[in-house]
Coordinates of C-alpha atoms in Angstrom, one line a residue:
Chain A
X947 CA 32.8 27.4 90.0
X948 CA 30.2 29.9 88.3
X949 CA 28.4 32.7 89.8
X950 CA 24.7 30.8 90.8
X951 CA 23.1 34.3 90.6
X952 CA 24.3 34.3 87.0
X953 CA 23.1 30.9 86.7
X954 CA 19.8 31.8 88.0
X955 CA 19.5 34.9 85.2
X956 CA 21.0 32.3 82.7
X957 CA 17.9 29.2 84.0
X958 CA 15.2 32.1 83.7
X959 CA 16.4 34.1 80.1
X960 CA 15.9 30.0 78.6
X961 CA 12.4 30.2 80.5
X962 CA 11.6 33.2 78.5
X963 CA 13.1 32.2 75.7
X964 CA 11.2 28.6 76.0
X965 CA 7.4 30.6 76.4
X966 CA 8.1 33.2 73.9
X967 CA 8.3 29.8 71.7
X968 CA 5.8 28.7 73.2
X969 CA 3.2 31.9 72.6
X970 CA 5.0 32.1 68.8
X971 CA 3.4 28.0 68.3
X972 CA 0.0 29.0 69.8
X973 CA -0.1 32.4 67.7
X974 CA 0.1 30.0 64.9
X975 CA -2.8 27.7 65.5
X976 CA -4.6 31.1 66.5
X977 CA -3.6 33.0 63.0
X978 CA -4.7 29.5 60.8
X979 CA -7.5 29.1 63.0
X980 CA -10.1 29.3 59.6
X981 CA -6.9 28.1 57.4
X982 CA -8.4 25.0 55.0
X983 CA -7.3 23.4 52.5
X984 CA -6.9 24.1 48.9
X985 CA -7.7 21.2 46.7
X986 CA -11.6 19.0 47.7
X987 CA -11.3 17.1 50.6
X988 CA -8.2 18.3 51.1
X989 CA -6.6 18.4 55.1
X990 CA -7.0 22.0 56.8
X991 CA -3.9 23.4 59.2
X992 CA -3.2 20.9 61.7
X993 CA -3.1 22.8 65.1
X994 CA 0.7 22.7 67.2
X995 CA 1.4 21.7 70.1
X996 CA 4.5 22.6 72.1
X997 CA 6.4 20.2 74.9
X998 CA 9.5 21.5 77.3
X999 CA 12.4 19.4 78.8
X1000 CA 14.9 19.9 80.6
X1001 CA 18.4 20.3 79.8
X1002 CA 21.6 20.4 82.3
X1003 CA 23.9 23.3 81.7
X1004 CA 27.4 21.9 82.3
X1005 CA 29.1 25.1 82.6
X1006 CA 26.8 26.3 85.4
X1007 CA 25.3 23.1 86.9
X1008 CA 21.7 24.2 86.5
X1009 CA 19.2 22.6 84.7
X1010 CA 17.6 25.0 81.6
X1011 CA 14.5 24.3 80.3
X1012 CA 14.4 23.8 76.5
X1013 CA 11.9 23.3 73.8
X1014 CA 11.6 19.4 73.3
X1015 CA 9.4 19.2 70.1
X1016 CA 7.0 20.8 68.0
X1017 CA 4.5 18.4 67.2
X1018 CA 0.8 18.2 65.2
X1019 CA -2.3 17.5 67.4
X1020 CA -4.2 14.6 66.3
X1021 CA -7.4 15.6 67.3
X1022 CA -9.9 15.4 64.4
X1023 CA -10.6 18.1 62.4
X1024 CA -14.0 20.4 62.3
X1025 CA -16.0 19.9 59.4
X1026 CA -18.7 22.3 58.0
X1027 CA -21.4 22.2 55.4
X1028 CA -19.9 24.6 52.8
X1029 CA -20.6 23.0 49.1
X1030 CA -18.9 26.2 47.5
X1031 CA -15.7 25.9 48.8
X1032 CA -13.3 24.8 47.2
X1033 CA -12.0 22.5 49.5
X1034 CA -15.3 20.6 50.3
X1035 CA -15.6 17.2 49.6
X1036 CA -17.8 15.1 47.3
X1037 CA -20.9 15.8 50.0
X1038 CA -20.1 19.5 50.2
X1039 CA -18.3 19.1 53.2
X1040 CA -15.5 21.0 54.4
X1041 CA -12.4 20.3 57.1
X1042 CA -11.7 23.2 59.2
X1043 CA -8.3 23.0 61.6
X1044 CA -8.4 21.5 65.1
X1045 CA -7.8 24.7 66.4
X1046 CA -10.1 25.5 69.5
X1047 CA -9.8 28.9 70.3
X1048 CA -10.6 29.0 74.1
X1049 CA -7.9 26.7 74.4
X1050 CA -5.5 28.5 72.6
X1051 CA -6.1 31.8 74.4
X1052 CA -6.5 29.9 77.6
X1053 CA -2.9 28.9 76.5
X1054 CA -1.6 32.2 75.4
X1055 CA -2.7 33.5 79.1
X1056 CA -0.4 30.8 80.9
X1057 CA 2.6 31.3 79.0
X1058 CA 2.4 35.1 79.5
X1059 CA 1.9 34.0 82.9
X1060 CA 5.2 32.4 82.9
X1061 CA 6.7 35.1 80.9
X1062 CA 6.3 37.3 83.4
X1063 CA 7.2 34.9 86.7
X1064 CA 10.6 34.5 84.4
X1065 CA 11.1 38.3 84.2
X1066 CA 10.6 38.7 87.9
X1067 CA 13.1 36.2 88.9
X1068 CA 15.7 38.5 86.8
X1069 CA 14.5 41.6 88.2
X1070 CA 15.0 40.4 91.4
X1071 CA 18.4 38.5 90.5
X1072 CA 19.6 41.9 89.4
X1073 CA 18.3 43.9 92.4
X1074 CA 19.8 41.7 95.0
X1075 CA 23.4 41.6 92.5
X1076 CA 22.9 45.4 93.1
X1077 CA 22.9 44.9 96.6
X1078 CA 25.8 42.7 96.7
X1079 CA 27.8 44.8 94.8
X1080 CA 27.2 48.2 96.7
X1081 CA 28.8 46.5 99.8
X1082 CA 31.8 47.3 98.5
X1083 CA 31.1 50.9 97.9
X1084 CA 32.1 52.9 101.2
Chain B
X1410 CA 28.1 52.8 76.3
X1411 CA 29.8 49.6 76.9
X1412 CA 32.6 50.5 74.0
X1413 CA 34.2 53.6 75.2
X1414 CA 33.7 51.9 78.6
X1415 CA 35.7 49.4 77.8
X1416 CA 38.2 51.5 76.0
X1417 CA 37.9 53.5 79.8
X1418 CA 38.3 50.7 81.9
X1419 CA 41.0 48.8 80.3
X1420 CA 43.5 51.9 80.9
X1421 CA 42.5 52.1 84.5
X1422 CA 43.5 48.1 84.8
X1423 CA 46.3 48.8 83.8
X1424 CA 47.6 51.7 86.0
X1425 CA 45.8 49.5 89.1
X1426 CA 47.8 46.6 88.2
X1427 CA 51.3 48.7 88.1
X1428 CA 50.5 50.0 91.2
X1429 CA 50.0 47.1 92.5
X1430 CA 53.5 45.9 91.1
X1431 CA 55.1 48.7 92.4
X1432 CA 53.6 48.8 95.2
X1433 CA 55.2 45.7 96.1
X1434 CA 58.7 46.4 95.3
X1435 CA 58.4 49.5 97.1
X1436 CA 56.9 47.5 100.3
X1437 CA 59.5 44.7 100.4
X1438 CA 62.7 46.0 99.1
X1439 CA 65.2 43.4 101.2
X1440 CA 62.6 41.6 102.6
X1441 CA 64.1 38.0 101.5
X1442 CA 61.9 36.0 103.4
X1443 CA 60.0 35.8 100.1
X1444 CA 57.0 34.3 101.8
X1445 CA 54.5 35.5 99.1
X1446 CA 54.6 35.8 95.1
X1447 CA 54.7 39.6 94.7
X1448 CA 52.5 40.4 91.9
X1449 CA 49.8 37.8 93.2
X1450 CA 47.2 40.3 94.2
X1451 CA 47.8 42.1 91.0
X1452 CA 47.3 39.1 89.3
X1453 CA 44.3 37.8 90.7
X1454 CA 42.8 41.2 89.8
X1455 CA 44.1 41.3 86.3
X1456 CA 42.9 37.5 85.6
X1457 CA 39.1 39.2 86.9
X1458 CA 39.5 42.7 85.3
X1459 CA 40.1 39.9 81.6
X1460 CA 37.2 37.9 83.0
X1461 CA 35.2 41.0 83.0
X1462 CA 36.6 42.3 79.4
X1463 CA 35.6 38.8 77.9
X1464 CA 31.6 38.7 79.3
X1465 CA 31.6 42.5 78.0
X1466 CA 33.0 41.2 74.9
X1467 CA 30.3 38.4 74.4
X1468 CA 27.7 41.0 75.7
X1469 CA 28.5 43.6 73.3
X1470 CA 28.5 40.8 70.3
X1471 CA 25.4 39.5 71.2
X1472 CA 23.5 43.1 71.2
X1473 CA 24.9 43.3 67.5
X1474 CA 23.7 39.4 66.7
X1475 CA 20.3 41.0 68.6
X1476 CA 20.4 43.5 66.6
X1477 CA 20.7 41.9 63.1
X1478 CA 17.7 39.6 64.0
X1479 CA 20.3 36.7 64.7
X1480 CA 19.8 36.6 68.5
X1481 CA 16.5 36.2 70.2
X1482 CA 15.8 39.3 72.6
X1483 CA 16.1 37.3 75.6
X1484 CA 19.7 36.2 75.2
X1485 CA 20.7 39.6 74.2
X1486 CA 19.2 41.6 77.2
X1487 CA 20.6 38.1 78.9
X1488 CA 23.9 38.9 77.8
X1489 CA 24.2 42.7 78.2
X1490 CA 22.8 42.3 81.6
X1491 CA 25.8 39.8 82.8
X1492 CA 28.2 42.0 80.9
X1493 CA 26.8 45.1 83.3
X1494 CA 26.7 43.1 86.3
X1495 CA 30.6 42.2 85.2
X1496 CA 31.4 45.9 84.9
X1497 CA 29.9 47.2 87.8
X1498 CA 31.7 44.3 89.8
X1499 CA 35.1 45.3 88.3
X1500 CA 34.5 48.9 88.9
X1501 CA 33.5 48.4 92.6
X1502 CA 36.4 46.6 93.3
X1503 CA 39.0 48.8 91.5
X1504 CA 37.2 51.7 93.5
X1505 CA 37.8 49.8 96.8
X1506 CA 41.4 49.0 95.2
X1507 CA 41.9 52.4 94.5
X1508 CA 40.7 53.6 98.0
X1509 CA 42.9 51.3 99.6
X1510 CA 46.3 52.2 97.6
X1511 CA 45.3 56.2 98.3
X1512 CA 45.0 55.5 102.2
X1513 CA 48.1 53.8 102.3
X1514 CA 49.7 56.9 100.7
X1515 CA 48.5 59.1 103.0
X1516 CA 50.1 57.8 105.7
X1517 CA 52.4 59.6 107.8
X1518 CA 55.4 58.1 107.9

């Protein structure tokens, strides 16, 4: 038998923990957004992508959510005319990442979204523990 | 904080659980009915007050893991949070404990 509030703190501290992940991944793609290769025709960054799943705690019969995997999007990659770089190709072509940057902030703004849902739920956890607890105060 | 309030509480466990104990040999001297375990109540509150000690324990090593970079920030304010809920649960009821055993003594016998 465990407490369910401290369950409930426990479920939304891995929520936090699982979009601060999140918003680390997608301030990746956003940081390597221009990052190409080095060598001609060489691949750019690949962008990241990010899944959840969800995991049962044993100890406190909740189910956690959890990063699944870290994967590479598939999407193909930008190219621009660029015949100076050094990562252009034999036409003067050069890959830039898959990165599209409305969709990467559009990204960043859901997971702080998320963020801050998961921060609430604890606030309002510890409030209502507060409340619980001062019952027994005379 | 959570140190020296361990350090503080642990003493104060202590004296609540002996006055439990003694409580109950004072109350039932000859009583040989012996329908309850004496030091249950004191027990039960020891077995919480170590309950308590132990999140504290895994609060206060987290906020050092947190605190080396080992830790991400969530499971250490996490951590310290269940650790002050756990403190603030054992003091509340050692108050009411206390409260209790002080009225008793006041009676007029």
């Amino acid at each position: 038998m465990s407490d369910p509030l401290i369950a409930a703190a426990k479920a939304a501290s891995n929520g936090l923990f699982a979009q601060s992940t999140r918003m680390r991944v997608l301030s990746e793609n956003i940081a390597n957004a221009e990052t190409t290769g080095k060598t001609a025709g060489a691949d750019p960054y690949q962008r990241k992508t990010i899944s959840f799943e969800s995991v049962s705690d044993e100890m406190n019969g909740v189910d956690m959510v959890q990063v699944d995997n870290i994967d590479r999007d598939t999407a193909p990659f930008r190219t621009e005319y660029m015949p100076g770089h050094p990562a252009a190709d034999g036409k003067g072509y050069v890959k830039l990442p898959n990165v599209d940057m409305l969709v990467e902030l559009a990204d960043m703004r859901e997971a702080s979204r998320s963020y801050t849902a998961n921060t609430q739920v604890i606030k309002q956890v510890r409030e209502i523990t507060s409340m619980t607890i001062d019952l027994l105060r005379p | 904080m959570s140190l020296s309030s361990i350090a503080m509480l642990s003493p104060n466990i202590d004296r609540i659980e002996g006055a439990a104990a003694s409580k109950g040999i004072g109350a039932t001297p000859n009583v040989s009915s012996g329908a309850a375990p004496q030091s249950d109540f004191a027990q039960t509150l020891a077995s919480m007050a170590a309950d308590a000690i132990g999140t504290v324990k895994t609060g206060e090593a987290t906020a050092i893991a947190g605190m080396q970079g080992k830790a991400p920030l969530q499971q250490v304010v996490q951590a310290v949070m269940q650790a002050d809920q756990a403190l603030r649960t054992v003091v509340a009821v050692r108050d009411k404990v206390v409260g209790a055993y002080q009225e008793i003594s006041r009676m007029q016998i």
